[in-house]
Amino acid sequence: MTRRVLIAGNWKMNGSLAKNALLLSELCNGMHDFAGCEVAVCVPFPYLAQVQSALQTSSIAWGAQDVSGYAVGAYTGEVSAAMLKDFSCGFGLVGHSERRVYHAESDAVVAQKTLRLLEVGITPIVCVGETLDERNAGMTETVVARQLSAVLSVIEKSALSNIVVAYEPVWAIGTGVTATPAMAQQVHAFLRGQLALVNVESAQKVRILYGGSMKPDNAAALLQMEDIDGGLIGGASLKSGEFLSIVAAGR
Ligand code: 13P
């Protein structure tokens, strides 16, 4: 089964109007001939309008890095899925490890956020991944299965093919240490097996991205693996040359 590769940038808390304008124009100019690959950037909330206007005539999609688990109401500081839809977001990250760790997001909260995005037709990119201690304790599969099943247990079976999963081992994020293609493939295959417990056919369609120090020099080897259907790129998504090289590897 060939799934269309998705390369998504996660800008995290970086950027400014001026820096974004430059990066976005470099991305648009460099995006010729990447027909085989879907590309997106997930940006800080205040820049959604800028990104929408800069990318609306390009083939690059955009999205947010988080969303409220609530639909509407008295939740100061929160941003709803409907608001993201107003800016034509195609994607929304949920459950990034930096949200889980710094904002104490539980599996249940991540599941609610996923539901909110699905309700408005935005594709959730559900992030899962183990810490180094968990890996060393042989807990990788237990941890990612728990994180994923919290989401799978609340969504409609028919919505399964509308999600994207991102495997991001915490120890590989921003560290320059990446999982080897074989290590990542093993977890991706396990995750696909978990998806197949819900629906075998849809599980084949779900894209499972790898994230964690994906760079131009390791992207091709990772993307070659059977169950690695794209990448979620942090640091390298802030440099147009590096990001476009990764996109080229995903073609
Ligand atoms: P790095 O690519 O900087 O390791 O970040 C990965 C990540 O967290 C993407 O969401």
mmCIF file of C-alpha atoms and ligand atoms in Angstrom:
data_model
loop_
_atom_site.group_PDB
_atom_site.id
_atom_site.type_symbol
_atom_site.label_atom_id
_atom_site.label_comp_id
_atom_site.label_asym_id
_atom_site.label_seq_id
_atom_site.Cartn_x
_atom_site.Cartn_y
_atom_site.Cartn_z
ATOM 1 C CA MET A 1 0.000 0.000 0.000
ATOM 2 C CA THR A 2 1.471 3.346 -0.936
ATOM 3 C CA ARG A 3 0.364 6.179 1.275
ATOM 4 C CA ARG A 4 0.997 9.762 0.196
ATOM 5 C CA VAL A 5 3.935 11.032 2.209
ATOM 6 C CA LEU A 6 3.211 13.954 4.531
ATOM 7 C CA ILE A 7 6.016 16.240 5.656
ATOM 8 C CA ALA A 8 4.781 18.594 8.366
ATOM 9 C CA GLY A 9 6.839 21.339 9.967
ATOM 10 C CA ASN A 10 6.293 22.182 13.609
ATOM 11 C CA TRP A 11 7.631 25.671 14.144
ATOM 12 C CA LYS A 12 7.061 25.413 17.912
ATOM 13 C CA MET A 13 7.388 28.829 19.639
ATOM 14 C CA ASN A 14 9.573 30.387 16.973
ATOM 15 C CA GLY A 15 9.115 33.083 14.376
ATOM 16 C CA SER A 16 8.116 36.692 13.895
ATOM 17 C CA LEU A 17 6.108 38.403 11.167
ATOM 18 C CA ALA A 18 9.304 39.322 9.351
ATOM 19 C CA LYS A 19 11.048 35.947 9.734
ATOM 20 C CA ASN A 20 7.902 34.053 8.739
ATOM 21 C CA ALA A 21 7.416 36.167 5.622
ATOM 22 C CA LEU A 22 10.906 35.256 4.445
ATOM 23 C CA LEU A 23 10.604 31.561 5.309
ATOM 24 C CA LEU A 24 7.175 31.249 3.682
ATOM 25 C CA SER A 25 8.283 32.927 0.479
ATOM 26 C CA GLU A 26 11.361 30.685 0.295
ATOM 27 C CA LEU A 27 9.164 27.635 0.817
ATOM 28 C CA CYS A 28 6.691 28.725 -1.860
ATOM 29 C CA ASN A 29 9.486 29.390 -4.328
ATOM 30 C CA GLY A 30 11.142 26.064 -3.608
ATOM 31 C CA MET A 31 8.005 23.946 -3.751
ATOM 32 C CA HIS A 32 8.039 23.161 -7.473
ATOM 33 C CA ASP A 33 7.772 19.566 -8.487
ATOM 34 C CA PHE A 34 6.959 17.977 -5.158
ATOM 35 C CA ALA A 35 3.754 16.442 -6.425
ATOM 36 C CA GLY A 36 4.238 13.138 -4.659
ATOM 37 C CA CYS A 37 4.458 14.670 -1.234
ATOM 38 C CA GLU A 38 1.986 16.605 0.894
ATOM 39 C CA VAL A 39 3.543 19.460 2.866
ATOM 40 C CA ALA A 40 2.248 21.434 5.831
ATOM 41 C CA VAL A 41 3.496 23.878 8.443
ATOM 42 C CA CYS A 42 2.074 24.013 11.977
ATOM 43 C CA VAL A 43 2.555 27.512 13.317
ATOM 44 C CA PRO A 44 1.901 29.536 16.483
ATOM 45 C CA PHE A 45 -1.727 30.746 16.707
ATOM 46 C CA PRO A 46 -1.010 34.480 16.150
ATOM 47 C CA TYR A 47 0.553 33.741 12.774
ATOM 48 C CA LEU A 48 -2.299 31.711 11.307
ATOM 49 C CA ALA A 49 -3.694 34.704 9.408
ATOM 50 C CA GLN A 50 -0.275 35.489 7.972
ATOM 51 C CA VAL A 51 0.314 31.907 6.959
ATOM 52 C CA GLN A 52 -3.144 31.562 5.456
ATOM 53 C CA SER A 53 -2.607 34.609 3.298
ATOM 54 C CA ALA A 54 0.933 33.603 2.273
ATOM 55 C CA LEU A 55 0.074 29.997 1.437
ATOM 56 C CA GLN A 56 -3.448 30.082 0.081
ATOM 57 C CA THR A 57 -2.349 29.938 -3.534
ATOM 58 C CA SER A 58 0.441 27.426 -2.818
ATOM 59 C CA SER A 59 0.286 23.657 -2.449
ATOM 60 C CA ILE A 60 1.467 23.924 1.157
ATOM 61 C CA ALA A 61 -1.140 23.355 3.867
ATOM 62 C CA TRP A 62 -1.040 24.860 7.335
ATOM 63 C CA GLY A 63 -2.168 24.039 10.794
ATOM 64 C CA ALA A 64 -1.945 24.763 14.505
ATOM 65 C CA GLN A 65 0.159 23.205 17.244
ATOM 66 C CA ASP A 66 -2.621 22.739 19.769
ATOM 67 C CA VAL A 67 -6.372 23.234 20.260
ATOM 68 C CA SER A 68 -8.726 23.484 23.176
ATOM 69 C CA GLY A 69 -10.442 20.333 24.348
ATOM 70 C CA TYR A 70 -13.583 22.464 24.792
ATOM 71 C CA ALA A 71 -15.780 23.606 21.915
ATOM 72 C CA VAL A 72 -16.678 27.127 23.092
ATOM 73 C CA GLY A 73 -17.126 29.221 26.205
ATOM 74 C CA ALA A 74 -15.434 30.664 29.266
ATOM 75 C CA TYR A 75 -11.962 29.154 28.822
ATOM 76 C CA THR A 76 -9.608 32.125 28.964
ATOM 77 C CA GLY A 77 -6.576 31.764 26.762
ATOM 78 C CA GLU A 78 -7.868 28.759 24.866
ATOM 79 C CA VAL A 79 -8.295 28.529 21.093
ATOM 80 C CA SER A 80 -11.141 26.444 19.728
ATOM 81 C CA ALA A 81 -11.190 24.095 16.765
ATOM 82 C CA ALA A 82 -13.858 26.276 15.118
ATOM 83 C CA MET A 83 -11.470 29.245 15.315
ATOM 84 C CA LEU A 84 -8.765 27.207 13.612
ATOM 85 C CA LYS A 85 -11.295 26.299 10.935
ATOM 86 C CA ASP A 86 -11.918 30.030 10.385
ATOM 87 C CA PHE A 87 -8.305 30.239 9.260
ATOM 88 C CA SER A 88 -8.685 27.169 7.020
ATOM 89 C CA CYS A 89 -6.290 25.029 9.028
ATOM 90 C CA GLY A 90 -5.880 21.613 7.471
ATOM 91 C CA PHE A 91 -4.055 20.085 10.419
ATOM 92 C CA GLY A 92 -3.739 20.392 14.166
ATOM 93 C CA LEU A 93 -1.113 18.809 16.387
ATOM 94 C CA VAL A 94 -2.420 17.161 19.541
ATOM 95 C CA GLY A 95 -0.509 15.523 22.344
ATOM 96 C CA HIS A 96 2.935 16.777 21.442
ATOM 97 C CA SER A 97 5.312 15.685 24.197
ATOM 98 C CA GLU A 98 6.083 19.330 24.990
ATOM 99 C CA ARG A 99 2.360 19.812 25.743
ATOM 100 C CA ARG A 100 2.206 16.605 27.746
ATOM 101 C CA VAL A 101 5.270 17.492 29.798
ATOM 102 C CA TYR A 102 5.060 21.284 30.249
ATOM 103 C CA HIS A 103 1.267 21.524 30.426
ATOM 104 C CA ALA A 104 0.498 18.216 32.103
ATOM 105 C CA GLU A 105 -1.761 17.110 29.261
ATOM 106 C CA SER A 106 -3.238 13.729 30.016
ATOM 107 C CA ASP A 107 -4.137 11.057 27.481
ATOM 108 C CA ALA A 108 -7.801 11.898 28.126
ATOM 109 C CA VAL A 109 -7.270 15.587 27.320
ATOM 110 C CA VAL A 110 -5.413 14.672 24.137
ATOM 111 C CA ALA A 111 -8.373 12.485 23.164
ATOM 112 C CA GLN A 112 -10.814 15.395 23.696
ATOM 113 C CA LYS A 113 -8.673 17.677 21.574
ATOM 114 C CA THR A 114 -8.630 15.080 18.805
ATOM 115 C CA LEU A 115 -12.424 14.925 18.890
ATOM 116 C CA ARG A 116 -12.763 18.712 18.682
ATOM 117 C CA LEU A 117 -10.608 18.803 15.535
ATOM 118 C CA LEU A 118 -12.461 15.930 13.889
ATOM 119 C CA GLU A 119 -15.784 17.665 14.574
ATOM 120 C CA VAL A 120 -14.790 20.632 12.415
ATOM 121 C CA GLY A 121 -13.008 18.635 9.727
ATOM 122 C CA ILE A 122 -9.406 19.389 10.667
ATOM 123 C CA THR A 123 -6.985 16.462 10.502
ATOM 124 C CA PRO A 124 -5.503 15.776 13.940
ATOM 125 C CA ILE A 125 -1.858 14.764 14.040
ATOM 126 C CA VAL A 126 -1.828 12.677 17.207
ATOM 127 C CA CYS A 127 1.649 12.600 18.743
ATOM 128 C CA VAL A 128 2.865 9.688 20.831
ATOM 129 C CA GLY A 129 6.274 8.683 22.094
ATOM 130 C CA GLU A 130 8.266 7.338 25.000
ATOM 131 C CA THR A 131 10.928 8.972 27.149
ATOM 132 C CA LEU A 132 14.441 7.563 27.359
ATOM 133 C CA ASP A 133 13.722 6.047 30.779
ATOM 134 C CA GLU A 134 10.628 4.350 29.404
ATOM 135 C CA ARG A 135 12.566 2.972 26.440
ATOM 136 C CA ASN A 136 15.363 1.718 28.688
ATOM 137 C CA ALA A 137 12.788 0.026 30.870
ATOM 138 C CA GLY A 138 11.394 -1.798 27.831
ATOM 139 C CA MET A 139 8.153 0.181 28.062
ATOM 140 C CA THR A 140 8.051 1.744 24.591
ATOM 141 C CA GLU A 141 5.155 -0.308 23.250
ATOM 142 C CA THR A 142 3.186 -0.068 26.488
ATOM 143 C CA VAL A 143 3.500 3.717 26.520
ATOM 144 C CA VAL A 144 2.629 4.397 22.887
ATOM 145 C CA ALA A 145 -0.229 1.870 22.991
ATOM 146 C CA ARG A 146 -1.690 3.637 26.030
ATOM 147 C CA GLN A 147 -1.370 7.071 24.422
ATOM 148 C CA LEU A 148 -2.909 5.925 21.152
ATOM 149 C CA SER A 149 -5.695 3.842 22.654
ATOM 150 C CA ALA A 150 -6.946 6.836 24.669
ATOM 151 C CA VAL A 151 -7.669 8.491 21.318
ATOM 152 C CA LEU A 152 -8.926 5.395 19.525
ATOM 153 C CA SER A 153 -11.392 4.668 22.300
ATOM 154 C CA VAL A 154 -13.233 7.987 21.837
ATOM 155 C CA ILE A 155 -13.314 8.495 18.070
ATOM 156 C CA GLU A 156 -15.861 6.895 15.744
ATOM 157 C CA LYS A 157 -14.458 3.870 13.934
ATOM 158 C CA SER A 158 -15.307 5.600 10.683
ATOM 159 C CA ALA A 159 -13.050 8.541 11.661
ATOM 160 C CA LEU A 160 -9.952 6.377 11.943
ATOM 161 C CA SER A 161 -8.771 7.127 8.425
ATOM 162 C CA ASN A 162 -9.110 10.877 9.158
ATOM 163 C CA ILE A 163 -6.305 10.987 11.690
ATOM 164 C CA VAL A 164 -2.551 11.105 11.291
ATOM 165 C CA VAL A 165 -0.314 9.579 13.967
ATOM 166 C CA ALA A 166 3.159 10.905 14.745
ATOM 167 C CA TYR A 167 5.681 8.754 16.582
ATOM 168 C CA GLU A 168 8.052 11.116 18.340
ATOM 169 C CA PRO A 169 10.403 9.431 20.783
ATOM 170 C CA VAL A 170 10.946 12.135 23.414
ATOM 171 C CA TRP A 171 14.662 11.383 23.624
ATOM 172 C CA ALA A 172 15.067 12.215 19.923
ATOM 173 C CA ILE A 173 13.295 15.587 19.977
ATOM 174 C CA GLY A 174 15.669 18.513 19.548
ATOM 175 C CA THR A 175 18.609 16.399 20.676
ATOM 176 C CA GLY A 176 20.211 15.579 17.355
ATOM 177 C CA VAL A 177 19.871 11.918 18.336
ATOM 178 C CA THR A 178 17.502 10.192 15.977
ATOM 179 C CA ALA A 179 15.953 6.751 16.121
ATOM 180 C CA THR A 180 17.544 4.469 13.564
ATOM 181 C CA PRO A 181 15.246 3.628 10.664
ATOM 182 C CA ALA A 182 14.918 0.084 12.031
ATOM 183 C CA MET A 183 14.036 1.277 15.543
ATOM 184 C CA ALA A 184 11.446 3.683 14.219
ATOM 185 C CA GLN A 185 9.997 1.122 11.808
ATOM 186 C CA GLN A 186 9.511 -1.332 14.648
ATOM 187 C CA VAL A 187 7.392 1.141 16.608
ATOM 188 C CA HIS A 188 5.516 2.307 13.497
ATOM 189 C CA ALA A 189 4.604 -1.277 12.638
ATOM 190 C CA PHE A 190 3.445 -1.791 16.209
ATOM 191 C CA LEU A 191 1.305 1.373 16.016
ATOM 192 C CA ARG A 192 -0.231 0.206 12.754
ATOM 193 C CA GLY A 193 -1.069 -3.045 14.444
ATOM 194 C CA GLN A 194 -2.863 -1.098 17.184
ATOM 195 C CA LEU A 195 -4.813 0.843 14.553
ATOM 196 C CA ALA A 196 -5.707 -2.423 12.845
ATOM 197 C CA LEU A 197 -7.358 -3.641 16.035
ATOM 198 C CA VAL A 198 -9.991 -0.965 15.308
ATOM 199 C CA ASN A 199 -10.211 -1.430 11.538
ATOM 200 C CA VAL A 200 -7.749 -3.311 9.364
ATOM 201 C CA GLU A 201 -8.541 -1.471 6.158
ATOM 202 C CA SER A 202 -8.414 2.035 7.626
ATOM 203 C CA ALA A 203 -5.201 1.208 9.490
ATOM 204 C CA GLN A 204 -3.514 0.752 6.132
ATOM 205 C CA LYS A 205 -4.533 4.266 5.115
ATOM 206 C CA VAL A 206 -3.466 6.105 8.270
ATOM 207 C CA ARG A 207 -0.215 7.954 7.852
ATOM 208 C CA ILE A 208 2.266 7.428 10.649
ATOM 209 C CA LEU A 209 4.894 10.170 10.722
ATOM 210 C CA TYR A 210 8.256 9.991 12.422
ATOM 211 C CA GLY A 211 9.472 13.007 14.397
ATOM 212 C CA GLY A 212 12.659 13.600 16.363
ATOM 213 C CA SER A 213 15.756 15.153 14.802
ATOM 214 C CA MET A 214 14.676 14.341 11.256
ATOM 215 C CA LYS A 215 17.170 16.167 9.036
ATOM 216 C CA PRO A 216 18.131 16.206 5.356
ATOM 217 C CA ASP A 217 20.840 13.604 5.975
ATOM 218 C CA ASN A 218 18.648 10.998 7.664
ATOM 219 C CA ALA A 219 15.226 11.692 6.119
ATOM 220 C CA ALA A 220 15.561 9.460 3.059
ATOM 221 C CA ALA A 221 16.575 6.395 5.080
ATOM 222 C CA LEU A 222 13.710 6.885 7.532
ATOM 223 C CA LEU A 223 11.123 7.573 4.821
ATOM 224 C CA GLN A 224 12.153 4.445 2.980
ATOM 225 C CA MET A 225 10.796 2.236 5.753
ATOM 226 C CA GLU A 226 7.513 0.500 5.066
ATOM 227 C CA ASP A 227 5.473 2.054 7.852
ATOM 228 C CA ILE A 228 7.056 5.518 7.930
ATOM 229 C CA ASP A 229 4.717 7.694 5.909
ATOM 230 C CA GLY A 230 6.225 11.086 6.532
ATOM 231 C CA GLY A 231 7.899 13.311 9.042
ATOM 232 C CA LEU A 232 7.084 15.844 11.721
ATOM 233 C CA ILE A 233 9.970 18.258 11.594
ATOM 234 C CA GLY A 234 10.938 20.684 14.359
ATOM 235 C CA GLY A 235 14.257 22.524 14.079
ATOM 236 C CA ALA A 236 14.823 21.790 10.398
ATOM 237 C CA SER A 237 11.414 23.233 9.484
ATOM 238 C CA LEU A 238 12.676 26.713 10.383
ATOM 239 C CA LYS A 239 15.292 26.627 7.630
ATOM 240 C CA SER A 240 13.803 26.567 4.147
ATOM 241 C CA GLY A 241 16.747 24.738 2.603
ATOM 242 C CA GLU A 242 16.678 21.932 5.161
ATOM 243 C CA PHE A 243 12.912 21.618 5.127
ATOM 244 C CA LEU A 244 12.771 21.482 1.325
ATOM 245 C CA SER A 245 15.523 18.835 1.268
ATOM 246 C CA ILE A 246 13.423 16.692 3.581
ATOM 247 C CA VAL A 247 10.405 17.278 1.339
ATOM 248 C CA ALA A 248 12.527 16.204 -1.628
ATOM 249 C CA ALA A 249 13.439 13.003 0.220
ATOM 250 C CA GLY A 250 9.750 12.301 0.699
ATOM 251 C CA ARG A 251 8.802 12.629 -2.925
HETATM 252 P P1 13P B 1 13.133 18.276 16.165
HETATM 253 O O1 13P B 1 12.991 17.980 14.685
HETATM 254 O O2 13P B 1 13.667 19.647 16.429
HETATM 255 O O3 13P B 1 13.848 17.190 16.888
HETATM 256 O O4 13P B 1 11.639 18.303 16.751
HETATM 257 C C1 13P B 1 10.793 17.255 16.492
HETATM 258 C C2 13P B 1 9.445 17.623 16.956
HETATM 259 O O5 13P B 1 9.197 17.730 18.142
HETATM 260 C C3 13P B 1 8.417 17.878 15.936
HETATM 261 O O6 13P B 1 7.155 17.987 16.500
#
